[in-house]
Short mmCIF file of C-alpha atoms in Angstrom, two decimals:
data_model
loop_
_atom_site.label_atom_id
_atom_site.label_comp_id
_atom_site.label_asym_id
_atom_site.label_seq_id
_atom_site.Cartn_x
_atom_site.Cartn_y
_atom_site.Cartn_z
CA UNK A 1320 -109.53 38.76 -230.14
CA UNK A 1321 -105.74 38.91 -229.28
CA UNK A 1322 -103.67 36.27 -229.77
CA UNK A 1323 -100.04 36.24 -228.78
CA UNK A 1324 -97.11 35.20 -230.68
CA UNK A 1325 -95.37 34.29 -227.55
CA UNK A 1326 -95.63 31.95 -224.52
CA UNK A 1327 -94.41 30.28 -222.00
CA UNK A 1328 -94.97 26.44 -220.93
CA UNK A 1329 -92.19 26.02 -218.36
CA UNK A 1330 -93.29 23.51 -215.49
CA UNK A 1331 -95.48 21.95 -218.47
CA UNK A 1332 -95.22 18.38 -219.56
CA UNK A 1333 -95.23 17.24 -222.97
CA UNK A 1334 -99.23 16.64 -223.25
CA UNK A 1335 -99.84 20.20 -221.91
CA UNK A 1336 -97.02 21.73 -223.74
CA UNK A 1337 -98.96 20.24 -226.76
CA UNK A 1338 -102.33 21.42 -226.08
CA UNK A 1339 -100.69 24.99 -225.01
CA UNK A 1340 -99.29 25.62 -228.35
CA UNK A 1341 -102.60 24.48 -230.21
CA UNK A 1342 -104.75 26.41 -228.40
CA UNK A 1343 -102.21 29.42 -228.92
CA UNK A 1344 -101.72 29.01 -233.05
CA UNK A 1345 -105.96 29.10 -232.69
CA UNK A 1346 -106.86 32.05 -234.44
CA UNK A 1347 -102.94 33.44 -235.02
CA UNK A 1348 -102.39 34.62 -238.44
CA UNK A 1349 -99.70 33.75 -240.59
CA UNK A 1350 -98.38 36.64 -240.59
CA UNK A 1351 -97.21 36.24 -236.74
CA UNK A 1352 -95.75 33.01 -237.05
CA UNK A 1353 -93.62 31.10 -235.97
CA UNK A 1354 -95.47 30.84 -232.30
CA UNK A 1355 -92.18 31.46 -230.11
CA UNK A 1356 -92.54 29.34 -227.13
CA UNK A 1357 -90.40 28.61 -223.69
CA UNK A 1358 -90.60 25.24 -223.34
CA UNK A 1359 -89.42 23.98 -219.66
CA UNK A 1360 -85.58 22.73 -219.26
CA UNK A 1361 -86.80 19.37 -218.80
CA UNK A 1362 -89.04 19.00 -222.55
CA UNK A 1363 -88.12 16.26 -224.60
CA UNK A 1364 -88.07 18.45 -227.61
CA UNK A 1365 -87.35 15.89 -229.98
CA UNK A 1366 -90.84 14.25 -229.16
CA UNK A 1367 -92.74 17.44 -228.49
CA UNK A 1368 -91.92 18.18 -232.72
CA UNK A 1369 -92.81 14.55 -233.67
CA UNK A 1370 -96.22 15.51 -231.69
CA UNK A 1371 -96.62 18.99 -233.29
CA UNK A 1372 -96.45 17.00 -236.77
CA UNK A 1373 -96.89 19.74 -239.83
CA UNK A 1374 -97.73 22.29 -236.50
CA UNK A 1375 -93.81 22.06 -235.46
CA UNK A 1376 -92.88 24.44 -238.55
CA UNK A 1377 -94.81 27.12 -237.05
CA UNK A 1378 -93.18 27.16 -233.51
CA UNK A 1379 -90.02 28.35 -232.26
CA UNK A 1380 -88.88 26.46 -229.64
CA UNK A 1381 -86.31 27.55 -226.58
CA UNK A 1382 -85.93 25.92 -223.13
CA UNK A 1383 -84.01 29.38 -221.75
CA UNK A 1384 -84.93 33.05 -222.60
CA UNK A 1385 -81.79 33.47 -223.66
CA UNK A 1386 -82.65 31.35 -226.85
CA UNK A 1387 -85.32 33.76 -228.04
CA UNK A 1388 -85.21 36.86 -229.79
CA UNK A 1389 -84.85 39.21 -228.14
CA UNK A 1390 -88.33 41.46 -229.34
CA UNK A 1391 -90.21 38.16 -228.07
CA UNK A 1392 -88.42 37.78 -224.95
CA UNK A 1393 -89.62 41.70 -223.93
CA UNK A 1394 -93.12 41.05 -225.48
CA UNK A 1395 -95.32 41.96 -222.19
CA UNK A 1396 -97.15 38.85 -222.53
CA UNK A 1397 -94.10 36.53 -221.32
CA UNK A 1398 -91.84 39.44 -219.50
CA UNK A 1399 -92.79 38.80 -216.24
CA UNK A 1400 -92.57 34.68 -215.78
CA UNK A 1401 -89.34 34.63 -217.82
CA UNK A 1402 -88.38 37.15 -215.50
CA UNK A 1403 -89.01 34.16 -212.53
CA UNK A 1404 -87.49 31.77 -214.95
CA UNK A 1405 -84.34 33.37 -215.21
CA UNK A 1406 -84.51 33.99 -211.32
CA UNK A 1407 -85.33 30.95 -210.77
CA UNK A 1408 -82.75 29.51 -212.53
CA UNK A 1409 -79.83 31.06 -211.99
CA UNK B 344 -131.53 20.59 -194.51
CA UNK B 345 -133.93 22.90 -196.84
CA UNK B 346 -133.09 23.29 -200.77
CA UNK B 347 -135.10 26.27 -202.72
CA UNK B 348 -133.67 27.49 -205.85
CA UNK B 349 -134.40 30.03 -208.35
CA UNK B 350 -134.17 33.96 -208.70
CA UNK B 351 -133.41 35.42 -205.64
CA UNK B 352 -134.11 32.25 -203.47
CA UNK B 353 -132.36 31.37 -200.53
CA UNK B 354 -131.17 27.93 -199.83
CA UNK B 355 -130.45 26.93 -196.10
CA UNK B 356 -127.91 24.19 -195.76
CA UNK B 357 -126.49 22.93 -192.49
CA UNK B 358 -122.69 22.25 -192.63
CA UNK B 359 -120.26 20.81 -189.56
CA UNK B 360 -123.49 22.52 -187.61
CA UNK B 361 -123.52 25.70 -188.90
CA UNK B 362 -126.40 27.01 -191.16
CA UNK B 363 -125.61 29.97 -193.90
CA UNK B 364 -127.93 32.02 -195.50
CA UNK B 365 -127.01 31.41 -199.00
CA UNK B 366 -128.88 32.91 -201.97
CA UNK B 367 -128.58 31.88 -205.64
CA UNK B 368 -125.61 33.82 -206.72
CA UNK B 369 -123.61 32.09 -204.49
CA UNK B 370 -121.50 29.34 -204.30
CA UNK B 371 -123.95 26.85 -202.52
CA UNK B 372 -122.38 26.09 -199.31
CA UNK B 373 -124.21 22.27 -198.80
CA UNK B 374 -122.26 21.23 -201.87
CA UNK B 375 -119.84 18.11 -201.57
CA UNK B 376 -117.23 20.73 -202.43
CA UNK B 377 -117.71 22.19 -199.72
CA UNK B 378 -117.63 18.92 -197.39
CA UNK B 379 -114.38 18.22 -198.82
CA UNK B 380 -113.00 21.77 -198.37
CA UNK B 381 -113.34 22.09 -194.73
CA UNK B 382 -112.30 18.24 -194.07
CA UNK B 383 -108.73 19.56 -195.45
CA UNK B 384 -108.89 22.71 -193.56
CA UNK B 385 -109.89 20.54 -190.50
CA UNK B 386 -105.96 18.71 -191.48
CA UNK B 387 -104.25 22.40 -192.20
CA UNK B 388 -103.09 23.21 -189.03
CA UNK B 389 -104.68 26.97 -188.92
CA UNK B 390 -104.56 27.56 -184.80
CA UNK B 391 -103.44 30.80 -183.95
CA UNK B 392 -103.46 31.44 -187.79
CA UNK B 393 -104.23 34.06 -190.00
CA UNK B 394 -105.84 33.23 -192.90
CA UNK B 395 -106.82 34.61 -196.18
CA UNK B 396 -109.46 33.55 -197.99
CA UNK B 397 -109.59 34.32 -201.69
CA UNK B 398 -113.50 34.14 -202.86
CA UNK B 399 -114.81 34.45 -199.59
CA UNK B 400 -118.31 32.74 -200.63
CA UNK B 401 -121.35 32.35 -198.20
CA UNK B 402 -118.40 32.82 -195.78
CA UNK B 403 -119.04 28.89 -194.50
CA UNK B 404 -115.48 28.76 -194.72
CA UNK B 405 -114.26 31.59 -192.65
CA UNK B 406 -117.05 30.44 -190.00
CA UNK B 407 -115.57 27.26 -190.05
CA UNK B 408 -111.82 27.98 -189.73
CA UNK B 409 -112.63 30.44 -186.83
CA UNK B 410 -114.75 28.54 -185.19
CA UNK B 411 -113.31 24.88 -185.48
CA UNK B 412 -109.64 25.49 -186.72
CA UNK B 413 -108.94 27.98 -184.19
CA UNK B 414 -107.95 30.21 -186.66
CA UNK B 415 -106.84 33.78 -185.05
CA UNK B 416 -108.32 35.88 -188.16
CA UNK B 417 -109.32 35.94 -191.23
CA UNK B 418 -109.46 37.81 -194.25
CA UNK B 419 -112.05 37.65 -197.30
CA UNK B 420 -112.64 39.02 -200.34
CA UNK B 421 -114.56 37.89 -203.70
CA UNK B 422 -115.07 39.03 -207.00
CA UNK B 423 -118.76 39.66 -206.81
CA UNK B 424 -118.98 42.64 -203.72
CA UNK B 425 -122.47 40.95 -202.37
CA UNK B 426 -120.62 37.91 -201.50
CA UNK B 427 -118.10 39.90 -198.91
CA UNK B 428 -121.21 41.13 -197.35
CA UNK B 429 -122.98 37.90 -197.10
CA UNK B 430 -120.30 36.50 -195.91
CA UNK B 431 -120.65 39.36 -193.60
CA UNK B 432 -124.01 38.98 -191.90
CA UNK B 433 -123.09 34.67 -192.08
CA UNK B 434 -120.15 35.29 -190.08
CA UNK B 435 -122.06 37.37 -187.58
CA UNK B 436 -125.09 34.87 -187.34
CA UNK B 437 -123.56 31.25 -187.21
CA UNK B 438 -120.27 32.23 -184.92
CA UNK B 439 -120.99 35.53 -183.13
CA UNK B 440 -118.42 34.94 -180.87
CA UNK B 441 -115.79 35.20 -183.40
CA UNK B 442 -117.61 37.94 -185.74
CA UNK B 443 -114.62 40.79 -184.89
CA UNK B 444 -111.29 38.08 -186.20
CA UNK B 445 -113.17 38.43 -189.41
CA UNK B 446 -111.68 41.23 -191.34
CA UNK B 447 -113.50 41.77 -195.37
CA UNK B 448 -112.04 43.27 -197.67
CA UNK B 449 -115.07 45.30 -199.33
CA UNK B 450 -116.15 46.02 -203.12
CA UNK B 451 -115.23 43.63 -205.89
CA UNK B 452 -111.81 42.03 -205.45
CA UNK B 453 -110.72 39.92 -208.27
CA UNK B 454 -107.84 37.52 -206.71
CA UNK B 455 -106.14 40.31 -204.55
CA UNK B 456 -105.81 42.73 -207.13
CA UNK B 457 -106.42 45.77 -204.95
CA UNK B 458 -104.32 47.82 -202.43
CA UNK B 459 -105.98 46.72 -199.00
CA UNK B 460 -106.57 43.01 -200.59
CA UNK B 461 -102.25 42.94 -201.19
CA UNK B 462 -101.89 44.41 -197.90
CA UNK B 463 -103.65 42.09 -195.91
CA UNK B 464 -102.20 39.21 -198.07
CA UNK B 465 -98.56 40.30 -196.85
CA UNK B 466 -100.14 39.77 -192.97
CA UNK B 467 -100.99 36.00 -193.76
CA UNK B 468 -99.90 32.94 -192.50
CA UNK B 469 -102.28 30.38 -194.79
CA UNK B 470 -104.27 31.27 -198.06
CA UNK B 471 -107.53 29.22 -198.42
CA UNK B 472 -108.99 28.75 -202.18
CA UNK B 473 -111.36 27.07 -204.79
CA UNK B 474 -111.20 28.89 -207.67
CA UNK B 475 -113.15 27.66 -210.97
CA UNK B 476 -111.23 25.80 -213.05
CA UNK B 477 -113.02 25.69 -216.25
CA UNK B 478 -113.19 28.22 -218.58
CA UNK B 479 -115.99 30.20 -219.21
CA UNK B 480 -117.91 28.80 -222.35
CA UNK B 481 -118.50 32.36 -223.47
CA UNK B 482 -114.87 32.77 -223.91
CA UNK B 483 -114.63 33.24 -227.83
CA UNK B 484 -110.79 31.98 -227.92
CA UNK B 485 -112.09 28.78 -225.91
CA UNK B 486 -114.94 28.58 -228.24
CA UNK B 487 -112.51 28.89 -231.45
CA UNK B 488 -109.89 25.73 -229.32
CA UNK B 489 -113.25 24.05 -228.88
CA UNK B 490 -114.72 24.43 -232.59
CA UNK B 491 -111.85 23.11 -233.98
CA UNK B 492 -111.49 20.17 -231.76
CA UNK B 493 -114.84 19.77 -233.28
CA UNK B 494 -116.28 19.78 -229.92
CA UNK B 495 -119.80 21.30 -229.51
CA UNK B 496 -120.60 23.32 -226.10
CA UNK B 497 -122.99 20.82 -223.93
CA UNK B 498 -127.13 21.50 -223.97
CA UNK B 499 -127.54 24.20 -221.42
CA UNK B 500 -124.01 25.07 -220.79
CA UNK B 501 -124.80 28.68 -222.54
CA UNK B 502 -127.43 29.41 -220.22
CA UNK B 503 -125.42 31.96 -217.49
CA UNK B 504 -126.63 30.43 -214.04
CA UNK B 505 -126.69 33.26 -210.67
CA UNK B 506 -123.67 31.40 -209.39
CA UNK B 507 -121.92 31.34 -212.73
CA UNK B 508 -118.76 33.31 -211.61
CA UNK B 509 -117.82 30.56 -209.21
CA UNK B 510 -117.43 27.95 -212.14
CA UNK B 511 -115.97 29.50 -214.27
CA UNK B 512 -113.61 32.05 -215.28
CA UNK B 513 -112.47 34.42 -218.19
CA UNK B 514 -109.63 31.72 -219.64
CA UNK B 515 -108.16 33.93 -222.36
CA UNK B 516 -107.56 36.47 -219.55
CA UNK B 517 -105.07 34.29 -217.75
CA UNK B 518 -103.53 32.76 -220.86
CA UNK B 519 -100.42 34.55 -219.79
CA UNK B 520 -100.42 31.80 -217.59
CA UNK B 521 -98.56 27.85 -218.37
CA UNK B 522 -101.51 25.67 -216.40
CA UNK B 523 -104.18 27.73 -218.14
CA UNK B 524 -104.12 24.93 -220.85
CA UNK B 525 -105.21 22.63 -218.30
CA UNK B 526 -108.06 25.28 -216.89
CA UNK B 527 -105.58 25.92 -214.25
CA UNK B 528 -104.79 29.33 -215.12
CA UNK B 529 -106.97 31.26 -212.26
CA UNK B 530 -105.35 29.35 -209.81
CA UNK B 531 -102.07 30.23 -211.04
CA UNK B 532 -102.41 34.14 -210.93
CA UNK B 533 -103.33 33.59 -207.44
CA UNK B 534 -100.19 31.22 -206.82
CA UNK B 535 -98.10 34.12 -208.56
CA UNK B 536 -99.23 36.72 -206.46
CA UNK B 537 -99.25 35.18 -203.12
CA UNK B 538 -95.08 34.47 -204.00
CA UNK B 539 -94.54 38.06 -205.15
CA UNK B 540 -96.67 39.51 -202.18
CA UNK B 541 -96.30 37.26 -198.98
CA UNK B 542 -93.54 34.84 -200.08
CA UNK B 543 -93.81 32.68 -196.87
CA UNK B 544 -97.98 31.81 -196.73
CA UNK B 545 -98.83 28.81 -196.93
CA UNK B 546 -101.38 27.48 -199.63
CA UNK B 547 -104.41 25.34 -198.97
CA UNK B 548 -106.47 25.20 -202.15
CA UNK B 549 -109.70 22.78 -203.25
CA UNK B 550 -109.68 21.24 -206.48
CA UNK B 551 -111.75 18.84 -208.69
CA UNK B 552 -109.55 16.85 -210.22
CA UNK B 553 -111.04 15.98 -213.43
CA UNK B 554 -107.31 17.01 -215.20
CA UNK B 555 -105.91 14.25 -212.59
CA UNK B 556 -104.15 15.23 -209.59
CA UNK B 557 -100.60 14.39 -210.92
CA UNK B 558 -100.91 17.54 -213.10
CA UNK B 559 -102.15 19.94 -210.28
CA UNK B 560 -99.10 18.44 -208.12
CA UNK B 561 -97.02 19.52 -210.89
CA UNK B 562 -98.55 23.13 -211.29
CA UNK B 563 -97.88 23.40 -207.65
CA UNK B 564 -94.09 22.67 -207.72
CA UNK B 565 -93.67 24.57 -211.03
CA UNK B 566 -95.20 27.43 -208.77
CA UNK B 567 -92.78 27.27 -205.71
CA UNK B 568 -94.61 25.43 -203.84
CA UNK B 569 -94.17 21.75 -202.47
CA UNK B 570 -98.12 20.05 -202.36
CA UNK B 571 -99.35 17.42 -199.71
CA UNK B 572 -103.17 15.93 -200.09
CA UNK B 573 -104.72 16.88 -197.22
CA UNK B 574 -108.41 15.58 -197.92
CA UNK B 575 -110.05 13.76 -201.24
CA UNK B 576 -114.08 13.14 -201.79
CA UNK B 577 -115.18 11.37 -204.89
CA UNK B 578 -118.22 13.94 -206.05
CA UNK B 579 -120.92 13.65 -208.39
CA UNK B 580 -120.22 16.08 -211.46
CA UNK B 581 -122.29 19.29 -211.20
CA UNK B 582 -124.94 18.41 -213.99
CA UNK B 583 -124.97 22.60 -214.89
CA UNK B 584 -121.17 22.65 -215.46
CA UNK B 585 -119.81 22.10 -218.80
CA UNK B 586 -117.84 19.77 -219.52
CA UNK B 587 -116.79 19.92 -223.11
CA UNK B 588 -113.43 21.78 -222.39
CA UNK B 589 -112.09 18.54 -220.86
CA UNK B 590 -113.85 16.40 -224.05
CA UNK B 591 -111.28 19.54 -226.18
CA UNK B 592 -108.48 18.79 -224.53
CA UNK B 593 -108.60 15.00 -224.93
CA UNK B 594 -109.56 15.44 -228.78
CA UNK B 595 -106.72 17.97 -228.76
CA UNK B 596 -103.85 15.57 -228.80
CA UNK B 597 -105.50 13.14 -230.94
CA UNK B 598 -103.18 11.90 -233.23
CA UNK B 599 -99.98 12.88 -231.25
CA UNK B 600 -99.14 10.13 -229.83
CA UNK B 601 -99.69 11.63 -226.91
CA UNK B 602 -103.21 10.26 -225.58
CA UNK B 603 -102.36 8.31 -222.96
CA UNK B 604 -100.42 11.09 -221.09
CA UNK B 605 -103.48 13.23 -220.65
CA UNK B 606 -106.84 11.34 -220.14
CA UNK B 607 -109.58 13.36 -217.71
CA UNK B 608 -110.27 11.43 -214.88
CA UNK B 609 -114.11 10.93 -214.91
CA UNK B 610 -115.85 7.67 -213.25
CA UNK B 611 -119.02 6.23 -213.35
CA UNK B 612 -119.50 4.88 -209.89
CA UNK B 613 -119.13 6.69 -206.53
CA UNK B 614 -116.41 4.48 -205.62
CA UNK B 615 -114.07 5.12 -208.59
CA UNK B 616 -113.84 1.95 -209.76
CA UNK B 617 -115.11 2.81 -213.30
CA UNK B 618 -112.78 5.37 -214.61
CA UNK B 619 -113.91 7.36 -217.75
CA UNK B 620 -111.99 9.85 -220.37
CA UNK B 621 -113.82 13.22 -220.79
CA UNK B 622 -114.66 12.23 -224.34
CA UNK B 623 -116.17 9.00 -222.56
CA UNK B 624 -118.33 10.61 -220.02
CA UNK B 625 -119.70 13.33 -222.71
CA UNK B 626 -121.26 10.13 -224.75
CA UNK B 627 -122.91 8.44 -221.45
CA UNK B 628 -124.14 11.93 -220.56
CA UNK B 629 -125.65 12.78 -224.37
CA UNK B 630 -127.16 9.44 -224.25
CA UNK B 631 -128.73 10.45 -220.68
CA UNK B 632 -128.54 13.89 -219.39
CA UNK B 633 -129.56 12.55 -215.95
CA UNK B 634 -126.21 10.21 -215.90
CA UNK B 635 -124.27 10.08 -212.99
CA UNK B 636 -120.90 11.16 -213.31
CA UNK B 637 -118.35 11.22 -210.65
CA UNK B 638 -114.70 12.86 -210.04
CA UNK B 639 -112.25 13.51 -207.27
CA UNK B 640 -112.25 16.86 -205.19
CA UNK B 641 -108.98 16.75 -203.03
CA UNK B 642 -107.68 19.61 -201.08
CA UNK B 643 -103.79 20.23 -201.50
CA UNK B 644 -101.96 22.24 -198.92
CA UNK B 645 -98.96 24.37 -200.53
CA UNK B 646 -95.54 25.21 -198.58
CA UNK B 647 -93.56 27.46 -200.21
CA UNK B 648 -90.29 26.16 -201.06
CA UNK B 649 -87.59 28.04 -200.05
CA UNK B 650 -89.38 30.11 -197.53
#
C-alpha cells in the first residue's frame, strides 16, 4: 500500500482539511514524516493545528508551493495541481 | 413497470416513456437517481448541444437528452465495455429516430482516459455525469481510515453486487485528488480533465448529497467552475450501499472541535424534516436493516469560470 508524504487540500475547508491529513498519516511510517501538506490560502491555520492536537507535529503546513521543499513540491503525487495552483494564482 | 433481479436478469423500467433493457450489471435506470438526473437535464439547456456523457449506463440518459432535450449529439463511454453497447442497442430501440447523433466511444473507458474519449471531449458543449461517490469498501487504505475510526464495514457491504462499479470507486486511486476525503475524488479527475481538455464545456453532474451540498458547491468552485442547482429529489438510501465511510468521516473529527462543520446529511422521513448524522442513521439501520433512510440527490450544472 502506498502512502504519500505529500498532499494537497487547496479549495478544502477546515473539517476536510482535517479528515484529509488523517486519512493520509493512516498507514505512513515514521520514517516519512512530517506529512507535507498545501493547505488552501484561505485555512485558518492557527485552528486547523489546535484540531490536529498531538497530529499537528507530524505535518508540515504551507498555503503556497513556494513554502515547501522543494523535493516535496516535485513529488509526482502533488506536481500537477500545484502546477494549477500556482497558475491559478498568479 | 416490471422488476426481476438476479444473475443475468433483465429489469424493464419505463422512464419519461421510454423503456431500457437493463440487465444486472447496470446502473438500474428506474432508480430515483435517475428521475432526478433527467429532471436537471430537462433545466440544462442542451438544444442544438453536444453532449458527453461520462458512464454512459443503460444509455436512458443519452435517449433522453436526444430525444427530449433536443440535444444535437451525443457521446458515451463507461468503464465496463458492455455498458457502451447496451447503451447501444437502448439507443437504437427506445429513439430510433435519433440512433445516428449517438456517437460511443467503444471498449472500457475509465473517465476519458483514452485517445478517441479526449478527442471527442474537446468537441463538447455540456458533460453529463453521476459518478459513485463512495469508496469502494475493498479499498485496503479506506479499510485502514475506517478501522481506526473504529468503524466496522456494514452487514453485506462486502458482498460485490453486478452493478458494483457504479457505486463505488477505487478511492486510494484518486487520493491525488483534495475532495477525495469527502468521496468526491472520482468526480474531481473528471472535473480536471474536462478543464485541461475542453476548457469551455459546461458541467451537469448528479449527486447524492449525503456530504451536504455546501461542500460539493465548494468542490465545484475550487475546480473552475461556478455551480447552479438545477433539480433536487429527496431519495431513499440504496439499502446495498455502504454507508460506513460517511459514519468514518463523522468519527474522524471527533474530538477536534470540529463536529459541527461536517455532519452527513441523512433524514428519516421523505420530506426531510428529520435530519440525521451518518453515525445516527448507522444505529437506526443496525437496530433495523429494513429502516428507511432518506438523502438529497440534486443535479448541479457547472460553467466554467473564465471561459
Amino acid at each position: 500500500m502506498h502512502v504519500s508524504n505529500t498532499i494537497n487540500c487547496s479549495g478544502l475547508s477546515t473539517a476536510p482539511t482535517v479528515l484529509r491529513i488523517k486519512q493520509a498519516l493512516i498507514g505512513l511510517p515514521d520514517s516519512k514524516l512530517p506529512l507535507s501538506v498545501l493547505v488552501d490560502t484561505a485555512c485558518d491555520c492557527a485552528r486547523l493545528v489546535s484540531s490536529l492536537g498531538a497530529m499537528a507535529g507530524d505535518v508540515y503546513l504551507a498555503s503556497d508551493v513556494r513554502q515547501m521543499p522543494a523535493h516535496l513540491a516535485s513529488s509526482r503525487t502533488v506536481s500537477a495541481r500545484l502546477t494549477d495552483t500556482i497558475h491559478q494564482a498568479s | 413497470m416490471v422488476e426481476t433481479t438476479g444473475s443475468g436478469a433483465t429489469r424493464e423500467h419505463e422512464t419519461y416513456g421510454l423503456t431500457p433493457e437493463a440487465p444486472g450489471f447496470a446502473f438500474d435506470p428506474g432508480d430515483p437517481w435517475t428521475q432526478t438526473f433527467q429532471k436537471g437535464l430537462e433545466r440544462a439547456n442542451l438544444q442544438g448541444k453536444t453532449v458527453y456523457e461520462v458512464g454512459i449506463g443503460t444509455g436512458i440518459n443519452a435517449a433522453f437528452v436526444l430525444r427530449m432535450c433536443g440535444a444535437s449529439t451525443v457521446f458515451g463511454s463507461d468503464l465496463d465495455p458492455r455498458l457502451v453497447e447496451l447503451a447501444e442497442r437502448n439507443i437504437r430501440s427506445l429513439s430510433p429516430e435519433h440512433a445516428e447523433q449517438f456517437q460511443p466511444v467503444k471498449g472500457a473507458v475509465s473517465l476519458i482516459d483514452t485517445e478517441e474519449a479526449r478527442a471527442k471531449i474537446a468537441q463538447t458543449d455540456v458533460v453529463i455525469a453521476c459518478l459513485p461517490q463512495v469508496g469502494d469498501p475493498d479499498d485496503s487504505r479506506l479499510a485502514a481510515f475506517r478501522e481506526a475510526q473504529s468503524v466496522p464495514l456494514a452487514s453485506g457491504a462486502d458482498e460485490r453486487a453486478e452493478d458494483h462499479i457504479a457505486h463505488y470507486y477505487p478511492w486510494a486511486m484518486f487520493d491525488e485528488y483534495p475532495f477525495n476525503a469527502v468521496g468526491l475524488g472520482l468526480n474531481e479527475a473528471l472535473l480536471h480533465r474536462i478543464r485541461k481538455h475542453a476548457p469551455k464545456a459546461e458541467v451537469v453532474m448528479n449527486f447524492g448529497c449525503r456530504i451536504g451540498a455546501d461542500i460539493i458547491f465548494d468542490f465545484f468552485r475550487a475546480n473552475g467552475f461556478e455551480p447552479e442547482k438545477l433539480a433536487s429529489q429527496m431519495v431513499r438510501q440504496d439499502a446495498g450501499t455502504d454507508i460506513s465511510f460517511f459514519v468514518a468521516l463523522e468519527k474522524a473529527l471527533t474530538g477536534t472541535g470540529l463536529e459541527k462543520e461536517f455532519v452527513c446529511e441523512f433524514f428519516a422521513d421523505e420530506k426531510g424534516d428529520m435530519p440525521l448524522s451518518a453515525c445516527e442513521a448507522q444505529t437506526l439501520s443496525k437496530r433495523d436493516p429494513d429502516v428507511a433512510l432518506y438523502h438529497e440527490v440534486c443535479v448541479i450544472h457547472g460553467r466554467p469560470t473564465g471561459a
